[in-house]
Amino acid sequence: MRTEAVEALAKSVWEYIEEERARRPKLSVPAHGLRILVEALKLAEEFKPSQHAKRVVFSKHGVLGTGLDRLLTSVFYDVLKKQGLLDRVIVELTGAESALILDPWLRAALRAAIDIVLFYRPDRDTLRRLRWSIADYLSARTHPFVGMYYWQLFDKILSYRPRPRSIEEALEWRYFLPAWFIRRMRELLGPEEAEELFKALNEKPLISVRVNTLKARVEEIVEELRREGKEPIISERVPVILKFEGPYDFDNSRLYREGKIIIQEEASAVASLVLAPRPGMTVVDLAAAPGGKTSHMAELMRNRGIIYAFDIDRTRIKRMRMLLHRMGITIVKIFEKDARKAPKILGEEIADRVMLDAPCTSTGTIAKNPELRWRVREEGLEEIIKLQRELLEAAARLLKPGGRMLYSTCSLLPEENEENVKWFLEKHPEFRLVELTGPYDPSPWLPGAMRAWPHRHKTIGFFYALLEKKEKR
Ligand code: SAM
């Protein structure tokens, strides 16, 4: 791009940031609040989910449930959402090869400081504390040199201006998504629709729950939620899905504890409806934990038949066990095993239905998970695709002739979706794609497959391909 064009782009990005900032109220945070924020950001790098790390630190300092909790929580998630960009600024300011080689305390402090200076309107005292108190804090936590280094960098933070060199980099500053993802989505959807998607990925999603029809009726749950002060909306596409504004304290919710509601997105619930297992069937769920779809299938089967549920993640399996127990589901046999071994364990051609809700980049769920956006990288893609294809092979071997499998992901990338299914169909002429006609849109890249889009359908991005093994002649 020409130099003048780049200059104009950089100017427009900065003007946009300033406009957005002007809309925010003044930010006033006490010194101990800033220290708690830095500690929580530091811990969030060490253990996931970040929400848990935050809770541990806030609880240790006795701020849980206070006004300071709400204030710090919003800055905490703001930093996570912008982390990739903040780290780039750190590299520019320090000259380090990567933000990741810095001392973790310094990194956490710089992320917080850059976010607050660039995107908030800190009052004068907060700005002073951010410089002086955090420098002291770093000195105490690490080494006085680190504190001094941070203190000196602060002037550079105050005068920092972004300098995007392309449209993708400029959009990165507007939507806080990595440039490679922006480029890919613009190629796939065109610049205008891609921008609608980027906006949707930055909107705060409603809480979405599925009613467990083995234990409750939808109307009963709606009434109870209303009594709790919520205004649930019944999904038009999936009438057992309810959406309402958060926050919602699931830990203290009777409906949740009694297994009458389950956290699940509408697009995710559509997967089990599409596969449509019936009572008495033999079903295999190859990537099952934490059990959203397994439990839904068991419900559709009215708790009759059998579901073999595979996953390799012990913590997620533990959550699935608790979920199934709460929901009163008794037909699931869990295997903590690599699903690629499932045909060896269970035998070939034993299943009427196979659910393959494959591990993926999860790019369709960015709105729900603020830090995910910077974790997904183009480089890891090949490995994921290889695993997805090996799982497809296992699913093929498990199915009886006449049986059906659903290949689904919460990824937006065709490489993990349509491309995999095309590859599979070429290799397996004994399968056919069963055309899906709703409730979402046909895939533009594979006729018969279906896509849910955050900007079009107000749910997570999702892909569905229903495959049937032809009967033997
Ligand atoms: N179907 C689940 C639900 O609805 O709650 C979500 C599944 S999530 C998209 C993908 C899962 O695949 C993760 O729980 C992950 O641990 C699991 N996974 C990854 N590699 C696996 C493998 N080789 N075998 C079995 N499970 C695997």
XYZ file of C-alpha atoms and ligand atoms in Angstrom:
500
model
C 0.000 0.000 0.000
C 1.198 3.578 -0.722
C 2.608 5.612 2.167
C -0.203 8.215 2.106
C -2.828 5.486 2.166
C -1.119 3.839 5.161
C -0.931 7.220 6.931
C -4.654 7.792 6.328
C -5.471 4.322 7.607
C -3.421 4.824 10.786
C -5.127 8.177 11.371
C -8.595 6.715 10.944
C -7.786 3.873 13.356
C -6.614 6.308 15.993
C -9.644 8.558 15.496
C -11.893 5.531 15.910
C -10.161 4.497 19.140
C -10.461 8.058 20.475
C -14.164 8.214 19.612
C -14.831 4.920 21.339
C -12.851 6.008 24.358
C -14.717 9.300 24.597
C -17.945 7.291 25.006
C -16.624 5.480 28.044
C -17.091 6.871 31.549
C -14.032 8.025 33.490
C -12.166 5.122 35.035
C -11.154 5.364 38.661
C -9.365 2.401 40.234
C -7.648 2.378 43.640
C -4.027 1.241 43.830
C -4.926 -2.105 45.420
C -7.469 -2.670 42.625
C -4.748 -2.220 40.003
C -2.509 -4.641 41.840
C -5.313 -7.225 42.047
C -5.879 -6.808 38.307
C -2.210 -7.452 37.516
C -2.129 -10.484 39.804
C -5.271 -11.940 38.211
C -3.869 -11.410 34.698
C -0.626 -13.080 35.712
C -2.466 -16.089 37.170
C -4.798 -16.320 34.162
C -1.760 -17.227 32.074
C -0.950 -20.108 34.346
C -4.268 -21.818 34.676
C -7.450 -22.046 32.703
C -10.224 -21.195 32.562
C -9.175 -17.607 33.134
C -12.476 -17.017 34.915
C -11.307 -19.409 37.605
C -7.922 -17.681 37.981
C -9.698 -14.353 38.367
C -12.018 -15.776 40.996
C -9.137 -17.199 43.026
C -7.294 -13.851 43.108
C -10.407 -11.740 43.757
C -11.440 -14.071 46.558
C -7.972 -13.981 48.135
C -8.225 -10.168 48.298
C -11.810 -10.182 49.544
C -13.313 -8.227 46.640
C -15.685 -10.906 45.285
C -19.179 -9.523 44.823
C -18.167 -5.897 45.461
C -18.325 -2.902 43.111
C -14.577 -3.239 42.615
C -15.153 -6.846 41.455
C -17.448 -5.623 38.655
C -15.054 -2.872 37.618
C -11.950 -5.069 37.619
C -13.789 -7.927 35.906
C -14.665 -5.735 32.941
C -11.049 -4.535 32.569
C -9.762 -8.098 33.062
C -11.841 -9.436 30.147
C -11.061 -6.397 28.064
C -7.351 -7.163 28.392
C -7.905 -10.818 27.423
C -9.976 -9.805 24.426
C -7.247 -7.483 23.173
C -4.265 -9.524 24.319
C -2.789 -10.233 20.873
C -2.765 -6.540 20.017
C -1.486 -5.513 23.445
C 1.383 -7.974 23.066
C 2.235 -6.470 19.693
C 2.383 -3.036 21.318
C 4.646 -4.495 24.015
C 6.993 -5.783 21.302
C 7.036 -2.369 19.622
C 7.699 -0.541 22.875
C 10.315 -2.874 24.350
C 12.012 -4.148 21.207
C 11.703 -7.680 22.646
C 11.334 -10.479 20.120
C 8.053 -11.503 21.732
C 6.042 -10.388 24.753
C 6.274 -13.970 25.967
C 9.986 -13.714 26.767
C 9.378 -10.959 29.332
C 8.981 -11.590 33.041
C 5.341 -12.714 33.501
C 4.638 -10.012 36.122
C 5.979 -7.334 33.810
C 3.967 -8.728 30.916
C 0.743 -8.719 32.951
C 1.400 -5.146 34.155
C 2.170 -3.884 30.652
C -0.929 -5.525 29.202
C -3.086 -3.853 31.846
C -1.354 -0.475 31.482
C -1.532 -0.374 27.673
C -5.183 -1.436 27.680
C -6.170 1.184 30.243
C -4.166 4.006 28.626
C -5.293 3.303 25.048
C -8.881 2.199 25.499
C -10.172 3.726 28.763
C -10.412 7.222 30.238
C -8.452 6.811 33.477
C -8.644 9.827 35.764
C -5.424 11.548 36.684
C -5.019 9.698 40.008
C -5.608 6.312 38.414
C -2.995 7.082 35.782
C -0.526 8.113 38.468
C -1.216 4.934 40.476
C -0.923 2.842 37.345
C 2.567 4.177 36.883
C 3.902 4.492 40.439
C 2.061 1.845 42.430
C 2.441 -0.815 39.784
C 6.156 0.007 39.399
C 6.553 -0.470 43.175
C 4.506 -3.632 43.035
C 6.667 -5.110 40.262
C 9.808 -4.210 42.197
C 8.477 -6.057 45.243
C 7.282 -9.063 43.246
C 10.343 -9.444 41.025
C 13.372 -7.146 41.096
C 13.711 -3.349 41.477
C 15.097 -3.185 37.916
C 11.842 -4.557 36.563
C 9.832 -1.925 38.404
C 12.105 0.817 37.151
C 11.959 -0.495 33.588
C 8.151 -0.455 33.706
C 8.152 3.069 35.153
C 10.385 4.290 32.334
C 8.305 2.606 29.614
C 5.196 4.387 30.832
C 5.963 7.581 28.855
C 6.176 5.525 25.696
C 2.794 3.964 26.475
C 1.275 7.411 26.915
C 2.471 8.585 23.509
C 1.859 5.316 21.628
C -0.166 5.424 18.388
C -1.040 2.300 16.345
C 0.442 2.150 12.868
C -1.489 -0.444 10.846
C 0.049 -1.219 7.443
C -2.930 -2.867 5.755
C -6.720 -2.990 5.869
C -6.521 -6.253 7.835
C -4.279 -4.674 10.457
C -6.573 -1.651 10.686
C -9.577 -3.955 11.199
C -7.594 -5.769 13.870
C -7.686 -2.568 15.919
C -11.397 -2.202 15.396
C -12.550 -5.742 16.029
C -9.705 -7.264 18.060
C -9.404 -10.331 15.861
C -6.127 -11.591 14.377
C -5.241 -10.275 10.915
C -5.063 -13.776 9.370
C -8.616 -14.525 10.495
C -9.823 -11.166 9.188
C -8.184 -11.845 5.815
C -9.712 -15.336 5.568
C -13.225 -14.203 6.445
C -13.044 -11.284 4.013
C -12.020 -13.713 1.274
C -14.848 -16.092 2.146
C -17.727 -13.716 2.808
C -16.684 -10.531 1.026
C -15.658 -7.373 2.927
C -19.156 -6.214 3.872
C -20.573 -9.421 5.259
C -17.247 -10.215 6.940
C -17.548 -6.955 8.862
C -21.038 -7.952 10.034
C -19.488 -11.161 11.318
C -16.678 -9.283 13.108
C -19.266 -7.064 14.800
C -21.277 -10.102 15.914
C -18.138 -11.745 17.319
C -17.706 -8.700 19.543
C -21.260 -8.618 20.856
C -22.034 -9.974 24.279
C -24.008 -13.179 23.714
C -27.152 -13.972 25.690
C -27.021 -16.905 28.071
C -28.445 -19.974 26.369
C -29.791 -23.057 28.147
C -31.540 -26.226 27.063
C -34.448 -27.590 29.053
C -34.038 -31.248 30.040
C -37.364 -32.646 28.901
C -36.766 -35.835 30.890
C -37.252 -33.768 34.032
C -39.157 -30.594 33.176
C -41.448 -28.807 30.763
C -40.319 -25.642 28.958
C -43.221 -23.543 30.346
C -42.348 -24.541 33.909
C -38.731 -23.399 33.411
C -39.810 -20.146 31.769
C -42.008 -19.386 34.785
C -39.283 -20.218 37.258
C -36.731 -18.065 35.425
C -39.250 -15.202 35.381
C -39.633 -15.574 39.132
C -35.843 -15.263 39.333
C -36.115 -11.914 37.528
C -35.041 -13.121 34.070
C -36.869 -12.562 30.794
C -36.275 -15.791 28.884
C -36.954 -15.952 25.153
C -37.910 -19.339 23.678
C -35.817 -20.076 20.586
C -37.922 -20.260 17.420
C -35.598 -22.772 15.826
C -35.198 -25.070 18.853
C -38.120 -24.688 21.258
C -36.259 -26.350 24.166
C -33.609 -23.607 24.067
C -34.125 -20.512 26.235
C -32.040 -17.344 25.996
C -31.780 -14.555 28.521
C -29.489 -11.782 29.660
C -26.641 -12.644 32.009
C -25.117 -12.841 34.434
C -26.665 -15.984 35.878
C -25.317 -17.756 38.935
C -25.458 -21.384 37.762
C -23.716 -22.652 40.923
C -26.583 -21.410 43.050
C -29.381 -22.164 40.602
C -31.819 -24.853 41.704
C -32.849 -25.508 38.099
C -29.234 -26.155 37.171
C -28.382 -28.244 40.208
C -31.454 -30.420 39.699
C -30.455 -31.026 36.068
C -33.531 -29.307 34.654
C -31.465 -26.895 32.566
C -28.120 -27.388 30.812
C -25.869 -24.688 29.392
C -26.044 -25.082 25.626
C -26.066 -22.870 22.545
C -28.913 -23.143 20.062
C -26.570 -24.169 17.208
C -25.141 -26.915 19.364
C -28.592 -28.320 20.170
C -29.420 -28.438 16.463
C -26.660 -31.058 16.000
C -28.470 -33.770 17.990
C -31.777 -32.869 16.334
C -30.202 -33.312 12.909
C -28.717 -36.699 13.791
C -32.077 -37.656 15.338
C -31.285 -40.828 17.312
C -34.388 -42.812 18.304
C -35.194 -44.769 21.481
C -33.504 -48.175 21.526
C -30.726 -47.265 19.069
C -26.997 -47.878 19.456
C -25.210 -44.548 19.270
C -21.518 -43.608 19.455
C -20.434 -40.099 20.410
C -16.786 -39.767 19.425
C -15.931 -36.412 21.031
C -18.456 -36.275 23.792
C -17.305 -34.205 26.755
C -18.610 -32.155 28.498
C -21.741 -33.917 27.320
C -24.017 -31.273 25.803
C -24.870 -33.385 22.781
C -24.596 -36.775 24.512
C -27.196 -35.714 27.054
C -29.441 -34.241 24.369
C -29.294 -37.461 22.351
C -30.136 -39.484 25.467
C -33.145 -37.231 25.941
C -34.252 -37.736 22.329
C -33.877 -41.487 22.924
C -36.041 -41.095 26.057
C -33.213 -42.752 27.990
C -33.626 -46.040 26.084
C -30.885 -47.754 24.021
C -27.159 -47.132 24.498
C -24.696 -44.315 23.886
C -20.954 -45.042 23.908
C -19.290 -41.742 24.712
C -15.559 -41.208 24.020
C -13.265 -38.375 25.060
C -9.635 -38.000 26.059
C -9.960 -35.093 28.466
C -10.317 -36.289 32.061
C -11.565 -32.981 33.481
C -14.194 -32.603 30.807
C -15.261 -36.234 31.283
C -15.698 -35.556 34.976
C -18.005 -32.646 34.100
C -19.918 -34.918 31.733
C -20.396 -37.572 34.424
C -21.813 -34.978 36.816
C -24.071 -33.555 34.106
C -25.498 -36.945 33.152
C -26.059 -37.766 36.809
C -27.878 -34.454 37.456
C -30.031 -35.014 34.390
C -31.057 -38.547 35.375
C -29.504 -40.130 32.259
C -28.550 -43.792 32.578
C -27.826 -45.053 29.052
C -24.331 -43.595 28.542
C -21.203 -45.717 28.801
C -18.150 -43.481 29.008
C -14.696 -44.325 27.599
C -11.757 -42.144 28.522
C -9.997 -43.187 25.333
C -8.823 -41.829 22.008
C -11.850 -42.137 19.744
C -9.687 -43.249 16.850
C -9.547 -46.564 18.729
C -13.335 -46.825 19.043
C -13.825 -49.368 16.197
C -11.236 -51.618 17.847
C -12.914 -51.294 21.236
C -16.542 -51.584 20.145
C -16.236 -53.504 16.868
C -17.085 -52.440 13.319
C -20.548 -51.658 11.927
C -22.232 -51.652 15.330
C -23.804 -48.183 15.395
C -27.087 -46.824 14.106
C -25.894 -43.261 14.665
C -22.475 -41.667 15.184
C -22.004 -38.147 16.459
C -18.665 -36.630 15.500
C -18.629 -33.157 17.011
C -14.969 -32.854 16.205
C -12.241 -31.029 18.119
C -11.567 -27.870 16.095
C -10.258 -24.290 16.194
C -13.595 -23.208 17.740
C -13.475 -19.992 15.699
C -17.284 -19.901 15.706
C -17.327 -19.396 19.497
C -15.068 -16.333 19.708
C -17.882 -14.134 21.044
C -18.262 -16.445 24.044
C -14.599 -16.856 24.805
C -12.634 -13.594 24.934
C -9.129 -15.059 24.920
C -9.696 -17.721 22.276
C -9.316 -15.227 19.439
C -5.569 -14.892 19.989
C -4.967 -18.561 20.734
C -6.132 -19.903 17.374
C -3.391 -19.807 14.818
C -3.247 -20.698 11.160
C -0.123 -22.767 11.789
C -1.838 -25.391 13.995
C -4.516 -26.033 11.413
C -2.898 -28.923 9.557
C -2.595 -31.007 12.681
C -6.237 -30.459 13.643
C -7.406 -31.368 10.136
C -5.399 -34.593 10.284
C -7.099 -35.540 13.566
C -10.542 -34.630 12.194
C -9.987 -36.879 9.181
C -8.789 -39.785 11.314
C -11.902 -39.408 13.460
C -14.058 -39.410 10.329
C -12.438 -42.700 9.348
C -13.225 -44.187 12.757
C -16.844 -43.007 12.494
C -17.158 -44.635 9.061
C -16.036 -47.994 10.400
C -18.411 -47.879 13.357
C -21.558 -47.300 11.327
C -23.922 -50.046 10.248
C -25.048 -49.945 6.606
C -28.051 -47.628 6.524
C -26.733 -45.814 9.608
C -26.065 -42.086 9.790
C -23.324 -39.916 11.203
C -23.167 -36.208 11.803
C -19.897 -34.401 11.251
C -20.057 -31.052 13.014
C -17.647 -28.393 14.264
C -17.889 -24.960 15.819
C -15.255 -23.706 13.384
C -15.863 -21.124 10.674
C -13.047 -22.358 8.442
C -13.965 -24.447 5.356
C -10.715 -26.417 5.736
C -12.112 -28.011 8.902
C -15.600 -28.397 7.480
C -16.587 -28.627 3.830
C -13.066 -29.594 2.731
C -12.958 -32.515 5.150
C -16.353 -33.804 4.068
C -15.434 -33.532 0.373
C -12.234 -35.457 1.080
C -14.210 -38.100 2.975
C -16.883 -38.543 0.295
C -14.261 -38.980 -2.393
C -12.560 -41.659 -0.361
C -15.791 -43.366 0.701
C -18.231 -43.892 -2.162
C -20.286 -46.066 0.203
C -21.444 -42.814 1.875
C -23.823 -40.124 0.654
C -24.487 -36.649 1.958
C -28.048 -36.261 3.245
C -29.288 -32.798 2.307
C -30.018 -30.491 5.256
C -32.688 -27.918 4.611
C -32.827 -26.003 7.884
C -33.068 -24.397 10.370
C -29.908 -22.564 9.248
C -28.404 -21.696 5.867
C -27.088 -24.015 3.193
C -23.299 -24.073 2.995
C -22.115 -22.074 -0.016
C -19.116 -24.396 -0.299
C -20.818 -27.803 -0.135
C -24.406 -28.193 -1.328
C -26.376 -30.246 1.202
C -24.313 -29.215 4.230
C -25.485 -26.477 6.614
C -23.963 -23.502 8.409
C -25.052 -21.415 11.413
C -23.506 -17.932 11.452
C -23.173 -15.598 14.470
C -24.190 -12.502 12.456
C -27.110 -14.132 10.643
C -28.529 -16.418 13.321
C -27.405 -14.897 16.639
C -25.771 -18.089 17.818
C -22.283 -19.585 17.624
C -20.810 -20.407 14.211
C -21.471 -24.066 13.411
C -21.121 -26.563 10.562
C -23.219 -29.674 9.937
C -22.856 -32.502 7.408
C -25.121 -35.533 7.739
C -23.651 -38.634 6.098
C -25.427 -41.926 5.465
C -23.741 -45.288 4.875
C -25.494 -46.892 1.935
C -27.132 -50.297 2.450
C -25.128 -53.216 1.011
C -26.669 -54.772 -2.048
N -19.663 -32.820 21.872
C -19.279 -32.062 23.037
C -20.504 -31.370 23.614
O -21.481 -31.172 22.893
O -20.498 -31.044 24.793
C -18.187 -31.060 22.724
C -16.968 -31.701 22.106
S -15.619 -30.632 21.815
C -16.096 -29.814 20.361
C -14.398 -31.723 21.233
C -13.927 -32.752 22.228
O -13.036 -33.647 21.575
C -13.157 -32.218 23.427
O -13.839 -32.550 24.605
C -11.814 -32.949 23.363
O -11.340 -33.324 24.641
C -12.161 -34.167 22.539
N -11.058 -34.832 21.813
C -9.965 -34.307 21.226
N -9.232 -35.267 20.647
C -9.871 -36.443 20.872
C -9.610 -37.793 20.517
N -8.534 -38.128 19.825
N -10.484 -38.727 20.924
C -11.586 -38.400 21.646
N -11.876 -37.149 21.990
C -11.030 -36.165 21.608
